[in-house]
Coordinates of C-alpha atoms and ligand atoms in Angstrom, one line a residue:
M1 CA 11.0 -29.3 -18.0
M2 CA 10.5 -31.0 -14.6
K3 CA 7.9 -28.4 -13.7
V4 CA 5.9 -29.0 -16.9
T5 CA 5.9 -32.8 -16.3
V6 CA 4.6 -32.4 -12.7
L7 CA 1.9 -30.1 -13.8
Q8 CA 0.9 -32.5 -16.6
N9 CA 0.6 -35.3 -14.1
I10 CA -1.5 -33.2 -11.8
M11 CA -3.9 -32.3 -14.7
N12 CA -4.1 -35.9 -15.9
A13 CA -4.9 -37.2 -12.4
N14 CA -7.5 -34.4 -12.1
D15 CA -9.1 -35.3 -15.4
Q16 CA -9.3 -39.0 -14.5
L17 CA -11.1 -38.1 -11.2
A18 CA -13.4 -35.7 -13.1
A19 CA -14.3 -38.6 -15.5
E20 CA -15.1 -40.8 -12.4
N21 CA -17.3 -38.0 -10.9
L22 CA -19.2 -37.9 -14.2
K23 CA -19.6 -41.7 -14.3
L24 CA -21.0 -41.6 -10.7
L25 CA -23.5 -38.8 -11.6
D26 CA -24.6 -40.7 -14.7
K27 CA -25.1 -43.9 -12.7
Y28 CA -27.7 -41.9 -10.6
K29 CA -29.0 -40.0 -13.6
I30 CA -28.2 -36.7 -12.0
L31 CA -27.6 -33.6 -14.1
S32 CA -24.7 -31.5 -12.8
I33 CA -24.0 -27.9 -13.6
N34 CA -20.7 -26.0 -12.9
I35 CA -21.5 -22.3 -12.3
M36 CA -18.7 -19.9 -12.9
S37 CA -18.2 -16.1 -12.8
S38 CA -16.2 -13.4 -11.1
P39 CA -16.9 -12.7 -7.4
G40 CA -20.3 -11.0 -7.0
A41 CA -21.7 -11.6 -10.5
G42 CA -24.7 -13.2 -8.9
K43 CA -24.1 -17.0 -8.8
T44 CA -25.7 -17.6 -5.4
T45 CA -28.6 -15.2 -6.1
L46 CA -29.3 -17.0 -9.3
L47 CA -29.2 -20.4 -7.5
L48 CA -31.6 -19.2 -4.8
E49 CA -34.1 -17.9 -7.4
T50 CA -33.7 -21.1 -9.4
I51 CA -34.3 -23.3 -6.4
K52 CA -37.4 -21.4 -5.5
R53 CA -38.8 -22.1 -8.9
L54 CA -37.7 -25.7 -9.2
K55 CA -37.6 -27.3 -5.8
D56 CA -41.2 -28.6 -5.9
K57 CA -40.5 -30.2 -9.3
M58 CA -37.2 -31.8 -8.8
R59 CA -34.7 -32.8 -6.1
I60 CA -31.8 -30.4 -6.0
A61 CA -28.5 -30.1 -4.1
V62 CA -25.7 -27.6 -4.2
I63 CA -22.0 -27.8 -3.8
E64 CA -20.8 -24.3 -2.7
A65 CA -17.1 -23.4 -3.1
D66 CA -15.4 -20.3 -1.6
I67 CA -12.0 -19.5 -0.4
A68 CA -13.5 -19.2 3.1
S69 CA -16.8 -19.2 5.1
S70 CA -20.1 -21.1 4.7
I71 CA -22.3 -18.0 4.1
D72 CA -23.5 -19.2 0.7
A73 CA -24.2 -22.8 1.8
D74 CA -26.1 -21.4 4.7
K75 CA -28.3 -19.4 2.4
I76 CA -29.0 -22.4 0.2
N77 CA -29.8 -24.6 3.2
R78 CA -32.4 -22.0 4.4
E79 CA -34.3 -22.8 1.1
G80 CA -34.6 -26.4 2.3
V81 CA -32.1 -27.8 -0.2
P82 CA -28.9 -29.7 0.9
A83 CA -25.8 -27.7 0.4
I84 CA -22.2 -28.8 1.0
Q85 CA -19.6 -26.1 1.5
I86 CA -16.1 -26.5 0.2
N87 CA -13.4 -24.0 1.4
T88 CA -10.4 -24.0 -0.9
G89 CA -8.3 -22.1 1.6
G90 CA -6.9 -19.8 -1.1
Q91 CA -7.0 -21.9 -4.2
C92 CA -8.8 -19.9 -7.0
H93 CA -10.9 -22.9 -8.3
I94 CA -12.2 -26.2 -7.2
D95 CA -10.8 -29.5 -8.5
A96 CA -12.3 -32.9 -9.2
N97 CA -11.1 -34.3 -5.9
M98 CA -12.9 -31.6 -3.9
V99 CA -16.1 -32.3 -5.9
K100 CA -15.7 -36.1 -5.2
S101 CA -15.5 -35.5 -1.5
A102 CA -18.7 -33.4 -1.6
L103 CA -20.5 -36.0 -3.7
D104 CA -19.6 -38.6 -1.1
R105 CA -21.6 -36.5 1.4
L106 CA -24.7 -36.1 -0.7
P107 CA -27.7 -38.5 -0.9
L108 CA -27.2 -39.2 -4.6
K109 CA -30.0 -41.7 -5.0
D110 CA -32.4 -39.0 -3.9
L111 CA -31.3 -36.2 -6.3
D112 CA -32.0 -35.1 -9.9
L113 CA -29.9 -32.0 -10.2
I114 CA -26.6 -30.8 -8.6
F115 CA -25.3 -27.3 -9.0
V116 CA -21.6 -26.6 -8.2
E117 CA -20.9 -23.0 -7.5
N118 CA -17.3 -22.6 -8.3
V119 CA -14.9 -20.1 -6.7
G120 CA -15.4 -16.5 -8.0
N121 CA -12.8 -16.1 -10.7
L122 CA -12.9 -15.8 -14.5
I123 CA -9.5 -17.5 -15.1
C124 CA -8.7 -20.6 -13.0
P125 CA -12.1 -22.5 -13.0
A126 CA -12.1 -22.6 -16.8
D127 CA -8.9 -24.6 -16.8
F128 CA -10.0 -27.4 -14.4
K129 CA -12.4 -30.2 -15.2
I130 CA -14.5 -31.1 -12.1
G131 CA -16.7 -33.8 -13.6
T132 CA -19.9 -31.9 -14.3
H133 CA -22.1 -32.2 -17.4
K134 CA -22.4 -28.6 -18.3
N135 CA -20.5 -25.3 -17.6
V136 CA -22.5 -22.2 -17.1
M137 CA -21.0 -18.8 -16.6
L138 CA -22.3 -15.4 -15.6
L139 CA -21.0 -12.1 -16.6
S140 CA -22.8 -9.2 -14.9
V141 CA -23.7 -6.0 -16.7
P142 CA -21.5 -3.8 -14.4
E143 CA -18.4 -5.9 -15.4
G144 CA -18.6 -4.6 -19.0
H145 CA -19.1 -6.2 -22.3
D146 CA -15.4 -6.4 -23.2
K147 CA -14.6 -9.4 -20.9
P148 CA -14.8 -12.1 -23.6
Y149 CA -11.8 -10.4 -25.3
K150 CA -9.8 -10.5 -22.1
Y151 CA -10.8 -13.9 -20.6
P152 CA -11.8 -16.0 -23.7
L153 CA -11.4 -19.5 -22.3
I154 CA -14.2 -19.3 -19.8
F155 CA -16.5 -18.2 -22.6
T156 CA -15.4 -21.0 -25.0
T157 CA -15.8 -23.7 -22.4
S158 CA -19.4 -22.7 -21.2
E159 CA -22.5 -24.2 -22.8
A160 CA -24.6 -21.3 -21.5
V161 CA -23.5 -17.7 -20.9
I162 CA -25.7 -15.6 -18.6
I163 CA -25.7 -11.8 -18.8
S164 CA -26.6 -11.2 -15.2
K165 CA -28.0 -8.0 -13.5
M166 CA -29.8 -6.9 -16.6
D167 CA -31.7 -4.5 -14.4
Y168 CA -28.5 -2.4 -14.3
L169 CA -28.5 -2.0 -18.1
P170 CA -30.1 1.5 -18.1
L171 CA -27.3 2.8 -15.9
S172 CA -24.6 1.1 -18.0
D173 CA -22.8 1.4 -21.3
F174 CA -22.9 -2.5 -21.6
D175 CA -23.6 -3.3 -25.3
V176 CA -25.6 -6.5 -25.4
K177 CA -25.3 -6.7 -29.2
V178 CA -21.5 -6.5 -29.2
F179 CA -21.3 -8.9 -26.3
K180 CA -23.4 -11.5 -28.1
E181 CA -21.4 -11.1 -31.3
V182 CA -18.1 -11.6 -29.5
V183 CA -19.3 -14.6 -27.5
T184 CA -20.8 -16.2 -30.6
G185 CA -17.6 -15.7 -32.4
L186 CA -15.7 -17.5 -29.7
N187 CA -18.3 -20.2 -29.1
P188 CA -21.0 -20.5 -31.8
G189 CA -22.9 -23.1 -29.8
A190 CA -23.2 -21.1 -26.6
R191 CA -26.7 -20.2 -25.4
I192 CA -26.7 -16.6 -24.3
L193 CA -29.2 -15.7 -21.7
P194 CA -29.8 -12.1 -20.6
M195 CA -31.2 -12.2 -17.1
S196 CA -32.0 -10.4 -13.9
A197 CA -32.5 -12.4 -10.7
R198 CA -33.7 -9.2 -9.1
S199 CA -36.5 -8.4 -11.6
G200 CA -37.1 -12.0 -12.9
E201 CA -36.3 -11.0 -16.5
G202 CA -35.0 -14.0 -18.4
M203 CA -35.6 -16.5 -15.6
E204 CA -38.1 -18.5 -17.7
D205 CA -35.7 -19.0 -20.5
W206 CA -33.0 -20.2 -18.0
I207 CA -35.4 -22.7 -16.4
M208 CA -36.4 -24.0 -19.9
W209 CA -32.7 -24.4 -20.8
L210 CA -32.1 -26.3 -17.5
E211 CA -35.1 -28.6 -18.1
A212 CA -33.9 -29.3 -21.6
Q213 CA -30.5 -30.4 -20.2
L214 CA -32.2 -32.6 -17.6
K215 CA -33.9 -34.5 -20.4
Q216 CA -30.5 -35.3 -21.9
V217 CA -29.4 -37.3 -18.7
N218 CA -32.7 -39.1 -18.2
Ligands
LIG301 N1 -29.4 -5.5 -9.1 C1 -29.1 -6.8 -9.0 N2 -28.3 -7.3 -8.1 C2 -28.0 -8.6 -8.0 C3 -28.5 -9.5 -9.0 N3 -28.1 -10.7 -8.7 C4 -27.3 -10.6 -7.7 N4 -27.3 -9.3 -7.2 C5 -26.6 -8.8 -6.0 O1 -25.2 -8.9 -6.3 C6 -24.4 -9.2 -5.1 C7 -23.6 -10.5 -5.3 O2 -24.5 -11.5 -5.5 P1 -24.1 -13.0 -5.2 O3 -25.2 -13.9 -5.7 O4 -23.6 -13.2 -3.8 O5 -22.8 -13.2 -6.2 P2 -21.8 -14.4 -6.3 O6 -20.6 -14.0 -5.5 O7 -21.5 -14.6 -7.7 O8 -22.4 -15.6 -5.7 C8 -25.5 -9.3 -4.0 O9 -25.6 -8.1 -3.3 C9 -26.8 -9.6 -4.8 O10 -27.9 -9.2 -4.1 C10 -29.4 -9.0 -10.0 O11 -29.9 -9.7 -10.9 N5 -29.6 -7.6 -10.0
LIG302 MG1 -21.7 -16.9 -4.1

């Protein structure tokens, strides 16, 4: 009983901080996107390709979260975009407090769009609000189309579901039709975007989706 109450208090405090983050981002009219997937599904690669296409049109920053290292933030920085690295030191997701501390280090008045790359995990990030406007998740073709059955929450809490690494499709038994049916069954409003950051397939639809979201905060 005690354990349940403590956990509830932690979640309530986190949700309150998440609401404050969102308020701060709204004040500066910044769209914020929480990117989630299992490790290696292609989050950083997607961000790098997105930045290449958008950095001359809008002011972007990235908050990178990993258990350890600053490898991903270094890659983003090399594209000329500010990136703040959060190391969770073992925690399988980021929380609203970590995002708040990263926001404090970014030049908010000079930004239009902030991506938060969450820790690679299909379970924990779906449970924790961090104060972003939209959740986007990637499931890569090599992971298999059955994952929505096994990890439904992350699919139900994401506004856009990207099927990444579509260039692997000819080598795979991934069934795009079945995947779309299951995701739509869980989350009828989800936008499903098949994509390959390697070949460029689907990138245009993704960019258009992002631009439509930007219009909503401006
Ligand atoms: N073939 C292929 N490989 C990709 C694609 N996107 C990412 N990768 C590779 O997948 C690996 C993991 O990508 P990364 O972006 O670091 O994944 P993250 O851990 O989700 O950030 C890297 O070796 C990428 O080059 C893609 O669309 N097609
Ligand atoms: Mg990464």
